[in-house]
XYZ file of N, CA, C and O in Angstrom:
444
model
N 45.939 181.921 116.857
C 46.940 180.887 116.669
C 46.290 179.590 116.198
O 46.517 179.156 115.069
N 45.661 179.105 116.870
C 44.736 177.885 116.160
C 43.914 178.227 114.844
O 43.565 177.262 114.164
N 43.644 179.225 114.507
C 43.273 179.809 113.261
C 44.652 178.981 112.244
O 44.573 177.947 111.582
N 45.413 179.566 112.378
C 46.471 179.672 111.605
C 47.214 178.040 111.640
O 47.888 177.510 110.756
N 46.788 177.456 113.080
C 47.215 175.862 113.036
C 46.362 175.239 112.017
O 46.993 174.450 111.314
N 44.865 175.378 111.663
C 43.901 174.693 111.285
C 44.064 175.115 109.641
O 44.103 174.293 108.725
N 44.145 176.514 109.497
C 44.304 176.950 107.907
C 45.644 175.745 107.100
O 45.600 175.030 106.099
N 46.841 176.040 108.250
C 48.333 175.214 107.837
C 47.831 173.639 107.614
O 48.410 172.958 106.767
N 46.509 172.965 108.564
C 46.410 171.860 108.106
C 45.617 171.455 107.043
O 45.832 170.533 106.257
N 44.653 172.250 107.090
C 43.793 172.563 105.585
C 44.799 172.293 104.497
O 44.474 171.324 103.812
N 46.038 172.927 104.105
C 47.005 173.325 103.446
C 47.595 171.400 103.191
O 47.884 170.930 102.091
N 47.621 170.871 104.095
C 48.282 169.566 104.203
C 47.441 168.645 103.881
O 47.983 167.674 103.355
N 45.938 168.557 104.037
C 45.213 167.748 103.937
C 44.822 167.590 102.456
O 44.379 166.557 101.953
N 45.072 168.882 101.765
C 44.801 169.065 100.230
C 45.830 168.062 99.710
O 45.530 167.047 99.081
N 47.194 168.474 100.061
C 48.240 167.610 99.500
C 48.221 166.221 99.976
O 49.171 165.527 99.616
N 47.490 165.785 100.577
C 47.740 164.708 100.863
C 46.163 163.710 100.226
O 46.145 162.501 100.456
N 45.350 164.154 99.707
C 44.416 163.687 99.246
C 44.400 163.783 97.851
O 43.569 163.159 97.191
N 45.266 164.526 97.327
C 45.764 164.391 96.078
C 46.813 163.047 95.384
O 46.847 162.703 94.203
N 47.598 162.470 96.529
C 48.978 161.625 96.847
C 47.847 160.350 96.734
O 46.990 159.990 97.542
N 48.175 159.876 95.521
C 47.729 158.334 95.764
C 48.591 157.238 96.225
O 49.782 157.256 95.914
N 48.177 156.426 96.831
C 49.016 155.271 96.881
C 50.196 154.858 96.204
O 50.118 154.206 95.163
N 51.354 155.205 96.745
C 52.939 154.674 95.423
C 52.678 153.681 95.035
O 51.878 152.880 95.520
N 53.435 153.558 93.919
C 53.706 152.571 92.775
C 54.912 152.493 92.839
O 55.188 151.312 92.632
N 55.890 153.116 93.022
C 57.425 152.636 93.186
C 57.517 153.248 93.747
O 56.577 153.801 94.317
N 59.306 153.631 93.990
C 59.759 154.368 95.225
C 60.083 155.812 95.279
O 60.577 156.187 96.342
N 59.916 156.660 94.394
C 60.311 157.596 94.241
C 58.809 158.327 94.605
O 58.736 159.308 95.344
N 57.499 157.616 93.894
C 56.444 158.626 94.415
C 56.140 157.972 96.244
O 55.696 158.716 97.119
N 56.485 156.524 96.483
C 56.759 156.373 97.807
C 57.152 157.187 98.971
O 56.639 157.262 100.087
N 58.342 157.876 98.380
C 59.126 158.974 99.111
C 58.087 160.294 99.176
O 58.218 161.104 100.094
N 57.375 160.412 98.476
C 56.486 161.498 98.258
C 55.706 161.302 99.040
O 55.532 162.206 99.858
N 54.967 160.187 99.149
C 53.516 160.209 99.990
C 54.021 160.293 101.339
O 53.379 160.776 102.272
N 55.342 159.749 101.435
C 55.572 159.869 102.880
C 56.143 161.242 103.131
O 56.087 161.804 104.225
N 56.480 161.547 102.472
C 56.962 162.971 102.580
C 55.505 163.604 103.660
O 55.474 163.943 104.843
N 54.185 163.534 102.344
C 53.147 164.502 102.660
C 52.344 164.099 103.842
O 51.633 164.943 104.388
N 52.409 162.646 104.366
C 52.422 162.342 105.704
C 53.186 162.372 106.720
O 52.799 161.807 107.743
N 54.276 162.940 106.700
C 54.640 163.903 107.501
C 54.729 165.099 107.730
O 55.235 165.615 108.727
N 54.095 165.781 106.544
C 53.587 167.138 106.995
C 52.375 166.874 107.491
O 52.083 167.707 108.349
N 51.320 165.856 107.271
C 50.545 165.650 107.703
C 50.580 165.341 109.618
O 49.875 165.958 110.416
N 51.289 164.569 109.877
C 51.436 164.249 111.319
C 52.067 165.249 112.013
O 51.959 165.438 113.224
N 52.752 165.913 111.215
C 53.075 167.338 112.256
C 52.050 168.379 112.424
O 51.980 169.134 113.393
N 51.093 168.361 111.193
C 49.998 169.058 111.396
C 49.461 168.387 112.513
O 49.892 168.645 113.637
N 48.626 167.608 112.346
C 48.087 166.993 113.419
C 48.322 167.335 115.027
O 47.490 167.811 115.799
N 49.856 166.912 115.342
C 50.432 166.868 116.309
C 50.490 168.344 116.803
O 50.303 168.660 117.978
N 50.711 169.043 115.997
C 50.748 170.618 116.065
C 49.416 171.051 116.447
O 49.248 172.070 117.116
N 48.632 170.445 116.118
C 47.074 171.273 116.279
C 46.733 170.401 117.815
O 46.052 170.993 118.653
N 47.125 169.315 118.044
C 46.904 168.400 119.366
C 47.920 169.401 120.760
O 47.427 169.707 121.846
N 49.083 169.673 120.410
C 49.704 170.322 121.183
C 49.419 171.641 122.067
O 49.571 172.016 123.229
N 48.875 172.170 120.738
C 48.173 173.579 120.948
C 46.698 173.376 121.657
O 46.848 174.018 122.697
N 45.961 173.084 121.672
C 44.991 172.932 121.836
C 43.684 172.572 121.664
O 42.731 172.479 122.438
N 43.905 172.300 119.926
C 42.664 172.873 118.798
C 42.109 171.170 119.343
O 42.706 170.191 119.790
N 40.891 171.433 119.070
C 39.632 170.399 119.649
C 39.761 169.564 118.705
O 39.897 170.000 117.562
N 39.750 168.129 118.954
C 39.633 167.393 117.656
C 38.658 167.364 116.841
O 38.826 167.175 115.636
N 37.537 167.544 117.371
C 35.659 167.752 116.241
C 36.503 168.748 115.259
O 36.599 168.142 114.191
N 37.166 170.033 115.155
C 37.388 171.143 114.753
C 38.297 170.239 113.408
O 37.759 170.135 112.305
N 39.493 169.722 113.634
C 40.198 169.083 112.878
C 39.899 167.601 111.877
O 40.458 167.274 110.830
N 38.837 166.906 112.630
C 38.469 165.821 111.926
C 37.017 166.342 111.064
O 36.442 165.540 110.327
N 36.646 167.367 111.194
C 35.916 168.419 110.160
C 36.500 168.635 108.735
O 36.080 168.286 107.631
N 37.627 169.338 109.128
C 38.492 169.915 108.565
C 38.673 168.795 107.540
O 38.437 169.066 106.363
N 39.100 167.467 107.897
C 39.185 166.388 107.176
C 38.321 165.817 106.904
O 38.783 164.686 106.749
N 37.160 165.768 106.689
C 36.070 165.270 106.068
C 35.443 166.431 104.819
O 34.463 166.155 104.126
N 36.158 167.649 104.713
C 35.475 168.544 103.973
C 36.625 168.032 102.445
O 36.146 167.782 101.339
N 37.831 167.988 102.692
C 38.864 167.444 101.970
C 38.634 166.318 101.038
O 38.513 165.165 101.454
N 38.543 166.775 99.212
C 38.192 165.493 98.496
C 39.181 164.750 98.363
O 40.371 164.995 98.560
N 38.757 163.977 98.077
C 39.573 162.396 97.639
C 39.079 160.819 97.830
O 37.898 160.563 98.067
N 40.049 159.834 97.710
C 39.524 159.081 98.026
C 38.869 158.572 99.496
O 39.365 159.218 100.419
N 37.838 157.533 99.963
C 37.667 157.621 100.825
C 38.980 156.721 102.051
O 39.369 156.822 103.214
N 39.217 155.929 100.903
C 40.328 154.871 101.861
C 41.419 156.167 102.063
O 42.069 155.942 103.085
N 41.775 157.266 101.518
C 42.910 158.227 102.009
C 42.195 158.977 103.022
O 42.871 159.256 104.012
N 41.042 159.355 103.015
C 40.831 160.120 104.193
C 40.306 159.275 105.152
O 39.952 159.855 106.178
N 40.128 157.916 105.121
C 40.018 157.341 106.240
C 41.704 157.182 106.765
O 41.916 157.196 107.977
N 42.697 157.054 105.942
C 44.059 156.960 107.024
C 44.242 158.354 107.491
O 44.952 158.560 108.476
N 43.499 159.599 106.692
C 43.887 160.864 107.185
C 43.415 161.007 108.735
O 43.919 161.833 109.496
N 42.459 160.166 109.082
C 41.560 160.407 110.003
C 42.037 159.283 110.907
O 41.507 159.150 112.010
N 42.917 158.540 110.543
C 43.382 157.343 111.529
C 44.803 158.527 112.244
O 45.074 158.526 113.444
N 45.326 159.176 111.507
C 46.638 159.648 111.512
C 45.760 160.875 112.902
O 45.774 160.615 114.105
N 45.400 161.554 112.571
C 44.641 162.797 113.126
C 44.407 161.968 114.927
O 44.879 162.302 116.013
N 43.609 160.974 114.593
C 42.957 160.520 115.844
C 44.243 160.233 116.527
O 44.530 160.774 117.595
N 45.155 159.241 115.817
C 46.420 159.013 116.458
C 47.478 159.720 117.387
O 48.374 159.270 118.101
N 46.958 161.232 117.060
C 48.057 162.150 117.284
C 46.874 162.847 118.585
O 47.268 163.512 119.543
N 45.782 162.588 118.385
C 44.826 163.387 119.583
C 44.886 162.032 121.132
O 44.630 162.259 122.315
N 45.277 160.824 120.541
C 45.545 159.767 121.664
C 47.063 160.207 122.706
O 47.455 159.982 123.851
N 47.574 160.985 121.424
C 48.792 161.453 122.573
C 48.942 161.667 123.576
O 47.876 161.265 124.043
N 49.733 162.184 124.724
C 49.805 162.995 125.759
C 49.538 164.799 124.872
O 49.895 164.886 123.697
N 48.988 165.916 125.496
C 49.618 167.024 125.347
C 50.196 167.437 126.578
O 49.740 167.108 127.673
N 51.537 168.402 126.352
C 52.085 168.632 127.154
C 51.584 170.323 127.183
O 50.938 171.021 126.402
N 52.380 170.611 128.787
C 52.429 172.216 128.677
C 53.805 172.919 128.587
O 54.042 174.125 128.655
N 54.503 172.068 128.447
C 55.888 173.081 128.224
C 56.450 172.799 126.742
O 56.695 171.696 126.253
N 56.615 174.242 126.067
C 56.902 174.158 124.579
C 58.379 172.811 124.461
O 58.361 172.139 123.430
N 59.151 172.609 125.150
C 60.183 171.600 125.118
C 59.755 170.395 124.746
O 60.121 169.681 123.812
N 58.726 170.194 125.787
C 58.216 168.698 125.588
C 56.495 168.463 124.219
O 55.926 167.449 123.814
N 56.360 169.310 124.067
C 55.258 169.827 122.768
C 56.085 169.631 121.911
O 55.566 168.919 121.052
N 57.319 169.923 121.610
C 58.461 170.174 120.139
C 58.363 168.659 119.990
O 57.865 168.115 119.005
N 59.158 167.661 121.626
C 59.570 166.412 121.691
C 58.608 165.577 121.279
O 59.175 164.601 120.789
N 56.978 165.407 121.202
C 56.156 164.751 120.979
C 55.519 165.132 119.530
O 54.818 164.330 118.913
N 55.836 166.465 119.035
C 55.540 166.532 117.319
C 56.780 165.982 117.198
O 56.491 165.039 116.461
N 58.313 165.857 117.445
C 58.986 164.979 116.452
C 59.043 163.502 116.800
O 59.718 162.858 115.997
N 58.499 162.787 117.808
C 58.667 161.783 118.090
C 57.303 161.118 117.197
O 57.435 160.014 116.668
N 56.250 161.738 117.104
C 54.979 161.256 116.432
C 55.086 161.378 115.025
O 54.422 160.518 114.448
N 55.792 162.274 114.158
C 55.966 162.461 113.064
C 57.134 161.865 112.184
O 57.271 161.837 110.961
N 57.980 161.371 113.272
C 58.978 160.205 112.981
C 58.483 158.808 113.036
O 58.769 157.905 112.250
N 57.754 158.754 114.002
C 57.085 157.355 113.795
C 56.096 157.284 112.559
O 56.222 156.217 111.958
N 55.278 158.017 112.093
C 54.563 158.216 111.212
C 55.411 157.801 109.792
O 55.248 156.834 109.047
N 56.279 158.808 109.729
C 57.161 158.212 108.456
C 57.677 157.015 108.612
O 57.519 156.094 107.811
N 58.388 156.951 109.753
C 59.360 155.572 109.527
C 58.095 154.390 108.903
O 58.354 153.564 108.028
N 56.886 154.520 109.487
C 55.971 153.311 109.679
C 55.324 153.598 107.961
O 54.656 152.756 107.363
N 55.700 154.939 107.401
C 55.314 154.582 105.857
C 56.196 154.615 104.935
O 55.792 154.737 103.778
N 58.173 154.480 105.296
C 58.899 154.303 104.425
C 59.102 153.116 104.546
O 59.782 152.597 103.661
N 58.498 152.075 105.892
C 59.221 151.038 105.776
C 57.990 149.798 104.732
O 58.231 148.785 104.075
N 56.878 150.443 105.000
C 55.508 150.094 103.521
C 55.980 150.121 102.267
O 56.137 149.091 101.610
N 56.355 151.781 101.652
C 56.625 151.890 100.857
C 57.931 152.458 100.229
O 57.873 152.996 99.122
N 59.077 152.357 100.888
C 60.252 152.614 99.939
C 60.810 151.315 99.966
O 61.820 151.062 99.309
């Protein structure tokens, strides 16, 4: 299972190191889009278990710029400061409460 959490964030970290900084609002909507697949990754891999060394790896192997993978790595750490819980109810409640804050805090930057 953490196999498959870490591959899914691999998967997110590509798209999101590709996403430069918007210029208007339409690629705005985009980057935030891919930071919130990003923070659910995150949050998803924090929930479960996966070690953070394992994930902030993961994000340092990922090209791009360095100012994007330094917020990739602000976002990551952010989501390992969490609580984890043990009941899947309250695990669901803290990937959408972290991944809503995540967006709201980059549509209200950039849209």
């Amino acid at each position: 299972m953490k196999n498959i959490i870490l591959m899914s964030l691999m998967f997110v970290l590509v798209g999101c190191s590709k996403n430069q900084n918007p210029v208007d609002q339409a690629s705005g909507k985009k980057y935030c889009e891919s930071l919130d697949s990003l923070s659910t990754s995150a949050m998803t891999a924090r929930q479960k278990g996966v070690a953070l060394i394992e994930v902030l790896k993961m994000a340092d192997t990922v090209e791009g710029a360095e100012d994007q993978k330094k917020y990739v790595q602000i976002i990551i750490k952010q989501a390992f400061a969490e609580t984890r819980y043990s009941s899947p109810e309250y695990q669901a409640k803290a990937i959408t409460d972290f991944r809503n804050k995540i967006y709201l805090d980059c549509i209200n930057k950039y849209v």
